[in-house]
Amino acid sequence: MKASARAETTGQDPPPLQSLPGGSTFTEETRVLVFTTNKDEEEFLCSILRERHWECAPCADFSELREEIKAGAAIAVVQAGALDHVHWPKLQLIFTEFPNFPLIILAETHELEEHTPLMQDPPTNVLLLERHVAPASLFSAIRRGARLHQMHNILSKVQRQETTQMKEDLLRERAFSDLVINSLPGIFYAMNKQGRVLRWNKAVEKVTGYSTEEVAGMNALQFFAPEHRDLIAERIRHTFEVGESTTDVPILTKSGLRIPYFFSGTRCMVDNEPFLLGMGVDVTEQKRTEQRLREARDLLAVHSEELEKRVAERTRNLQASIQALEGVLYHVAHDLRAPLRTMQGFTTILMEEASELKGEGMDYARRIAQAASRMDKLIQDLLVYGRMAHQPLQPCMLDLNKQLEVALNALAKEIKARRAVMKVQKPLLEVYADPSMLGLLLMHLLSNAINFVAPDVRPIVHVRTEQISPSTVRISVQDNGIGISPEHHDRIFRVFERLEAGGVSTGTGIGLAIVKKGVERMGGTAGLESRIRHGSRFWLDLPAAPKNE
Amino acid sequence: MNNSNPTILYVDDDDNDVVLLKHAIRSAQLNFGVQAVHDPEEASAYLNGEGPYADRKCFPMPSIVLLDLKMPRMNGLEVLSWIRRHPLHKRTVVIVLTASNQASEINRAYELGANSYLVKPVELSALVEMVRGIGHYWMTLAERPVAAAHV
């Protein structure tokens, strides 16, 4: 019998458990559904399967077959001969319901050659076999089909799992991006070319006062006041064309409030369709600050104008005061000098002509005359000092050799009286200074050098110049006088600071103050080097040339 | 007073200065006759030979007018200006002798036609030198304007 020949084929043990990704295991399904109208055939098939430890589940009809497939089976073996015109449509239904369930149809050779759609173009899950195939071949076909089915099941299960995972991931992703866009510091929106708002963050609703449903149906332009819509439309167009843009325009809320906003948009492509992603930030505070800044600036301008006016006014007042003071100074000096002339003049006449004045009387008269002379000099020096600050200067390049000559000539009498030796280290350098001012300063320095010398010492005065820097020339006047101790060096240039040593001095205490003020007005400085009993060296540092600016 | 003794008219309100000037002229051994008036009004009266100055023998026409600028009532500069506008006195030598060395006054005096500007020195010896200088310059070196009667 054919069946015994089939039984010879050695069966294989069921394959071991298969492990699947994810750790879950699948047992190989070994239940085979059998549908045949021939009991022998059924018994034969079952024996082949049982020999190999597979389970055989004969089905009486197609509804049972359907139930069994649903309950779980490896494969179904259907005998073609059992299929009549009633069964065909039912089988068709099975194919439709279980498109992946494997089916083996055993057919006679002539049946295989039938021009039925099933025979000519079977569905992918259907395997047609010659009915009298060897049992081993039949089993391996069954097993292959079952395995394929199982693989398919596993695959689809994995696919299902993967799909679920992907959905979860997508949801998580979505939740994350929602979190991100909702936590943005401003409003966020995505719109298409038509201005339809497709996605937005919570801030949009919070700021505008529109509900989620309302926003969903709105066009971007509706978030702005009518007069701003042209600008917004233009900006949106621009963003889609160029790729990005910004604009500074107030947003219009549902309640009609306008809030200053700054928007920046970027074009991006999603699935080959351009979208505009944009952000807006509330610039109310910034605008307010700008406004305050503007106000502050205006206020400052007003203040500075006022200040300028005040300065101008005060300058005018000051100039008036200076003029008034100068007038007073001049008159005081004039009025003070008149009685001095009288004192000096008449005392001199007394000494010259009143012969009864002798000894002490003569000495007293001389003292009066000297005091009057000294007071006159004091007044004159004060007048010079007073005028110094605003006396107009006309500096030029000066030949110091000539300047010095003029000063020495003016002092000729004093030099002769003191038998002073004047030594000038020639040639002297040029300086940039006002001639009359410099002449006055030289006179004061030379006169000091001659006069502040111990009575029994013949004055020796050295005058020289040196270039102490590219822009500065130093004029030095060195004497062999009484000297000045260092602690007095600072105050000696102040008005009325006189350092007398035992009546040697004939100064007014203003001379060096005049020197300091004068040299400073010409852009220079004055200084000294001196030790007590070792003479003094006074210097003037003056510009070597006019400043080029 | 005769013609050979030229006259100086000294216009100054300060009597002390008048005495000192007279002393200085004596010390300088100049043969000037010094006439002093104390204010601008007296000065114009003297020059015009009016009132107490009608007698030209006692009050001759001065060769030089020494003019102080700071006086009561009329300013010395006004006297100068008056002299320069006067048909008979306009050429008279006028030397300003004053305590002021203010630039504005110096320039104003020259603008109004002063022949010289001198600052009163405090020391008598300096005044003597100054007076000697005036005598030497105006009596020896300089040609003085010629009096109308002689033209």
XYZ file of C-alpha atoms in Angstrom, chain A residues 29-432:
404
model
C 3.197 24.581 15.925
C 2.690 20.899 14.955
C -1.083 20.675 14.597
C -2.079 19.890 11.008
C -5.677 20.336 9.921
C -6.834 17.699 7.463
C -9.861 17.986 5.235
C -10.791 15.046 3.067
C -13.825 13.088 2.225
C -11.870 9.876 2.020
C -11.429 8.212 5.407
C -8.449 6.169 4.205
C -6.766 9.172 2.939
C -7.377 10.899 6.274
C -6.010 7.908 8.162
C -2.958 7.794 5.872
C -2.148 11.438 6.362
C -2.615 11.194 10.098
C -0.302 8.224 10.325
C 2.449 10.058 8.478
C 2.126 12.947 10.923
C 1.870 10.904 14.086
C 4.936 8.907 13.113
C 6.779 12.154 13.241
C 5.069 13.260 16.444
C 2.897 15.807 14.737
C -0.728 16.153 15.602
C -3.396 15.414 13.070
C -6.734 17.244 13.370
C -9.301 16.067 10.819
C -12.060 18.567 10.071
C -15.517 17.533 9.056
C -16.380 20.679 7.155
C -15.182 24.146 6.348
C -16.758 25.823 9.366
C -14.858 23.407 11.611
C -11.733 24.099 9.557
C -12.280 27.808 10.057
C -12.680 27.395 13.835
C -9.538 25.244 13.996
C -7.506 27.821 12.034
C -8.647 30.471 14.483
C -7.768 28.219 17.439
C -4.259 27.867 16.108
C -2.765 25.396 13.670
C 0.400 24.941 11.692
C -1.082 24.254 8.322
C -4.080 22.693 6.632
C -4.027 19.863 4.083
C -7.021 19.743 1.810
C -7.765 17.071 -0.719
C -8.799 18.563 -3.999
C -11.125 15.762 -4.729
C -13.157 16.737 -1.705
C -13.783 20.134 -3.225
C -17.012 20.399 -5.067
C -18.808 23.463 -6.305
C -20.227 24.039 -2.788
C -16.803 23.894 -1.167
C -14.967 26.110 -3.579
C -16.580 29.375 -2.568
C -16.107 28.437 1.100
C -12.434 27.803 0.522
C -12.296 31.124 -1.212
C -13.678 32.683 1.962
C -10.933 30.990 3.994
C -8.325 32.480 1.662
C -9.833 35.851 2.129
C -10.175 35.569 5.875
C -6.734 34.079 6.486
C -4.571 35.315 3.665
C -1.433 34.132 5.419
C -2.537 30.735 6.569
C -0.750 28.008 4.567
C -2.772 25.505 2.717
C -1.610 22.400 0.873
C -3.936 21.078 -1.741
C -3.411 17.517 -2.788
C -4.611 17.021 -6.299
C -4.652 14.334 -8.931
C -2.420 14.994 -11.919
C -5.369 15.788 -14.121
C -6.773 18.034 -11.477
C -3.512 19.903 -11.454
C -3.853 20.483 -15.100
C -7.332 21.963 -14.760
C -7.739 25.434 -15.979
C -9.266 26.726 -12.817
C -7.962 29.967 -11.329
C -6.811 28.085 -8.282
C -4.766 25.665 -10.276
C -3.378 28.189 -12.720
C -2.738 31.037 -10.397
C -2.849 29.854 -6.765
C -2.622 32.441 -3.930
C 0.815 32.731 -2.409
C -0.192 30.787 0.695
C -1.412 27.806 -1.304
C 0.844 24.955 -2.286
C -0.347 22.493 -4.878
C 0.977 18.980 -4.542
C 0.626 15.823 -6.565
C -1.588 13.560 -4.537
C 0.679 10.599 -4.836
C 3.772 12.338 -3.666
C 6.106 10.307 -1.455
C 5.229 10.584 2.270
C 8.635 12.106 3.096
C 8.179 14.792 0.457
C 4.663 15.433 1.646
C 5.812 15.831 5.222
C 8.638 18.114 4.335
C 6.204 20.213 2.284
C 3.907 20.308 5.305
C 6.741 21.183 7.588
C 8.080 23.862 5.223
C 4.632 25.379 4.903
C 4.135 25.284 8.652
C 7.495 26.863 9.237
C 6.866 29.541 6.705
C 3.584 30.260 8.401
C 5.200 30.374 11.745
C 7.974 32.615 10.494
C 5.356 34.806 9.033
C 3.492 34.890 12.336
C 6.654 35.696 14.215
C 7.537 38.395 11.754
C 4.159 39.985 11.879
C 4.172 39.799 15.640
C 7.564 41.492 15.720
C 6.284 43.987 13.225
C 3.264 44.628 15.413
C 5.521 45.095 18.378
C 7.741 47.409 16.410
C 4.803 49.414 15.211
C 3.609 49.771 18.778
C 7.075 50.840 19.844
C 7.238 53.346 17.053
C 3.854 54.722 17.996
C 4.972 55.058 21.583
C 8.206 56.703 20.515
C 6.274 59.033 18.280
C 3.955 59.949 21.136
C 6.868 60.474 23.474
C 8.593 62.562 20.816
C 5.449 64.579 20.344
C 5.077 65.053 24.108
C 8.669 66.191 24.308
C 8.398 68.637 21.448
C 5.135 69.926 22.938
C 6.946 70.413 26.206
C 9.739 72.252 24.415
C 7.555 74.544 22.369
C 5.284 75.213 25.328
C 8.179 76.175 27.505
C 9.611 78.598 24.923
C 9.854 82.100 26.316
C 7.508 83.475 23.698
C 4.850 82.375 21.295
C 5.626 79.682 18.751
C 3.713 78.862 15.600
C 3.977 76.905 12.375
C 1.976 77.968 9.360
C 1.667 77.018 5.742
C 1.942 79.266 2.724
C -1.719 80.197 3.009
C -1.166 81.521 6.513
C -3.081 78.707 8.166
C -1.764 78.180 11.687
C -1.062 74.465 11.948
C 0.782 74.149 15.175
C 1.331 76.546 18.053
C 2.251 76.565 21.696
C 0.051 77.306 24.676
C 1.476 80.808 24.870
C -0.369 81.733 21.671
C -3.666 81.015 23.372
C -2.596 82.590 26.628
C -1.437 85.811 24.982
C -4.180 86.219 22.398
C -7.058 84.921 24.509
C -8.295 82.624 21.706
C -9.184 78.990 22.506
C -7.422 76.022 20.916
C -10.402 75.507 18.588
C -10.436 79.167 17.613
C -6.720 79.249 16.831
C -7.063 76.082 14.756
C -9.416 77.863 12.397
C -7.533 81.143 12.186
C -5.306 82.749 9.608
C -2.082 84.388 10.754
C -3.299 87.837 9.669
C -6.208 87.661 12.088
C -3.791 88.037 15.000
C -2.991 91.577 13.903
C -4.787 94.891 13.637
C -6.086 95.738 10.129
C -3.474 98.425 9.563
C -0.678 95.917 10.200
C -1.999 93.114 8.020
C -0.365 94.285 4.798
C 2.975 94.391 6.517
C 2.493 90.934 8.036
C 1.387 89.463 4.700
C 4.442 90.965 3.062
C 6.720 89.569 5.808
C 5.214 86.085 5.464
C 5.714 86.214 1.690
C 9.259 87.399 2.228
C 10.006 84.563 4.646
C 8.729 81.949 2.198
C 10.777 83.508 -0.593
C 14.037 84.369 1.139
C 14.052 81.908 4.019
C 13.838 84.163 7.047
C 12.743 87.547 8.253
C 11.907 89.555 11.332
C 9.374 92.199 12.133
C 8.415 94.452 14.959
C 4.660 94.780 15.180
C 2.045 94.650 17.946
C -0.125 91.569 18.264
C -3.907 92.059 18.529
C -5.611 90.000 21.234
C -9.182 88.723 21.176
C -10.168 91.496 23.578
C -8.679 94.139 21.262
C -5.532 94.795 23.269
C -2.334 95.526 21.362
C 0.877 94.109 22.777
C 4.247 95.055 21.244
C 5.897 91.943 19.791
C 9.022 91.079 17.920
C 8.684 88.181 15.456
C 11.252 86.142 13.673
C 10.345 83.501 11.153
C 12.236 80.785 9.306
C 11.138 78.752 6.318
C 11.576 75.008 6.558
C 10.582 72.065 4.436
C 8.461 69.244 5.827
C 7.678 66.436 3.336
C 8.636 68.729 0.477
C 6.138 71.319 1.584
C 7.364 74.699 2.871
C 6.338 75.789 6.326
C 7.018 78.919 8.266
C 8.230 78.361 11.811
C 8.103 81.503 13.854
C 8.624 82.868 17.286
C 7.395 86.053 18.863
C 8.582 87.722 22.040
C 6.826 90.360 24.089
C 8.846 93.582 23.806
C 6.576 95.705 26.004
C 9.275 96.132 28.598
C 11.877 96.867 25.954
C 9.604 99.456 24.318
C 8.941 100.989 27.690
C 12.668 101.149 28.383
C 13.284 102.676 24.969
C 10.592 105.230 25.670
C 12.102 106.028 29.035
C 15.524 106.279 27.410
C 14.157 108.688 24.811
C 12.525 110.749 27.531
C 15.724 110.741 29.550
C 17.688 111.805 26.485
C 15.259 114.628 25.762
C 15.415 115.679 29.364
C 19.178 115.582 29.245
C 19.177 117.745 26.132
C 16.923 120.239 27.877
C 19.121 120.184 30.941
C 22.340 120.560 29.031
C 20.874 123.444 27.071
C 19.825 125.042 30.319
C 23.243 124.326 31.749
C 24.919 125.908 28.760
C 22.748 128.964 29.182
C 23.610 129.116 32.833
C 27.310 128.667 32.142
C 27.172 131.408 29.539
C 25.329 133.636 31.956
C 27.754 132.924 34.770
C 30.678 133.467 32.444
C 29.211 136.829 31.521
C 28.674 137.641 35.190
C 32.175 136.477 36.031
C 33.663 138.557 33.274
C 31.705 141.530 34.534
C 32.952 140.826 38.065
C 36.514 140.524 36.865
C 36.220 143.801 35.036
C 34.673 145.460 38.076
C 37.391 144.005 40.302
C 40.078 145.155 37.948
C 38.586 148.612 38.044
C 38.596 148.526 41.839
C 42.143 147.173 41.903
C 43.287 149.874 39.558
C 41.671 152.650 41.546
C 42.893 151.296 44.862
C 46.405 151.052 43.464
C 46.178 154.539 42.080
C 44.809 156.007 45.280
C 47.337 154.165 47.428
C 50.249 155.334 45.383
C 49.403 159.037 45.653
C 50.077 159.242 49.407
C 53.163 157.082 48.916
C 54.567 159.581 46.478
C 53.930 162.295 49.045
C 55.603 160.321 51.847
C 58.564 159.361 49.752
C 58.950 162.715 48.052
C 58.773 164.876 51.127
C 60.963 162.601 53.209
C 63.584 162.825 50.478
C 63.311 166.610 50.445
C 63.644 166.602 54.238
C 66.829 164.560 54.031
C 68.269 166.654 51.266
C 67.382 170.111 52.434
C 66.525 170.222 56.127
C 69.997 170.516 57.584
C 68.838 170.249 61.196
C 68.101 166.513 60.628
C 71.045 164.585 61.930
C 71.936 161.098 63.118
C 68.819 159.313 64.284
C 66.435 161.788 62.638
C 68.132 161.212 59.314
C 67.906 157.429 59.797
C 64.184 157.640 60.566
C 63.557 159.739 57.478
C 65.444 157.204 55.373
C 63.369 154.366 56.809
C 60.133 156.201 55.911
C 61.336 156.773 52.349
C 62.420 153.112 51.986
C 59.112 151.814 53.350
C 57.209 153.995 50.932
C 59.318 152.740 48.001
C 58.810 149.167 49.048
C 55.073 149.566 49.382
C 54.963 151.075 45.919
C 56.795 148.109 44.478
C 54.429 145.784 46.286
C 51.426 147.515 44.792
C 52.923 147.414 41.334
C 53.741 143.714 41.605
C 50.230 142.983 42.817
C 48.827 144.843 39.840
C 51.022 142.797 37.500
C 50.029 139.560 39.217
C 46.351 140.480 39.063
C 46.483 141.204 35.363
C 48.496 138.117 34.539
C 45.638 135.623 34.455
C 43.851 137.211 31.523
C 46.503 139.299 29.837
C 46.396 138.335 26.142
C 49.523 136.464 24.979
C 51.133 136.367 21.563
C 53.671 133.566 21.696
C 56.294 133.195 18.949
C 59.728 131.640 18.457
C 62.030 133.774 20.564
C 65.766 134.374 20.334
C 66.694 134.063 24.003
C 70.022 135.795 23.450
C 68.182 138.991 22.610
C 65.606 138.523 25.322
C 68.304 138.142 27.916
C 70.169 141.175 26.674
C 67.043 143.310 27.090
C 66.504 142.003 30.616
C 70.134 142.603 31.591
C 69.979 146.133 30.257
C 66.898 146.819 32.307
C 68.708 145.527 35.393
C 71.966 147.320 34.608
C 71.628 149.616 37.588
C 71.055 146.794 40.074
C 73.855 144.726 38.554
C 76.233 147.630 38.862
C 75.149 148.467 42.405
C 75.713 144.868 43.555
C 78.813 144.436 41.376
C 77.197 141.233 40.125
C 78.894 138.959 37.591
C 76.487 137.732 34.929
C 77.671 134.651 33.056
C 75.645 133.524 30.049
C 76.411 130.203 28.393
C 75.950 131.097 24.758
C 74.351 130.407 22.401
C 71.007 130.149 24.159
C 68.322 127.951 22.558
C 65.112 129.288 21.101
C 61.805 128.930 22.928
C 58.190 129.405 21.997
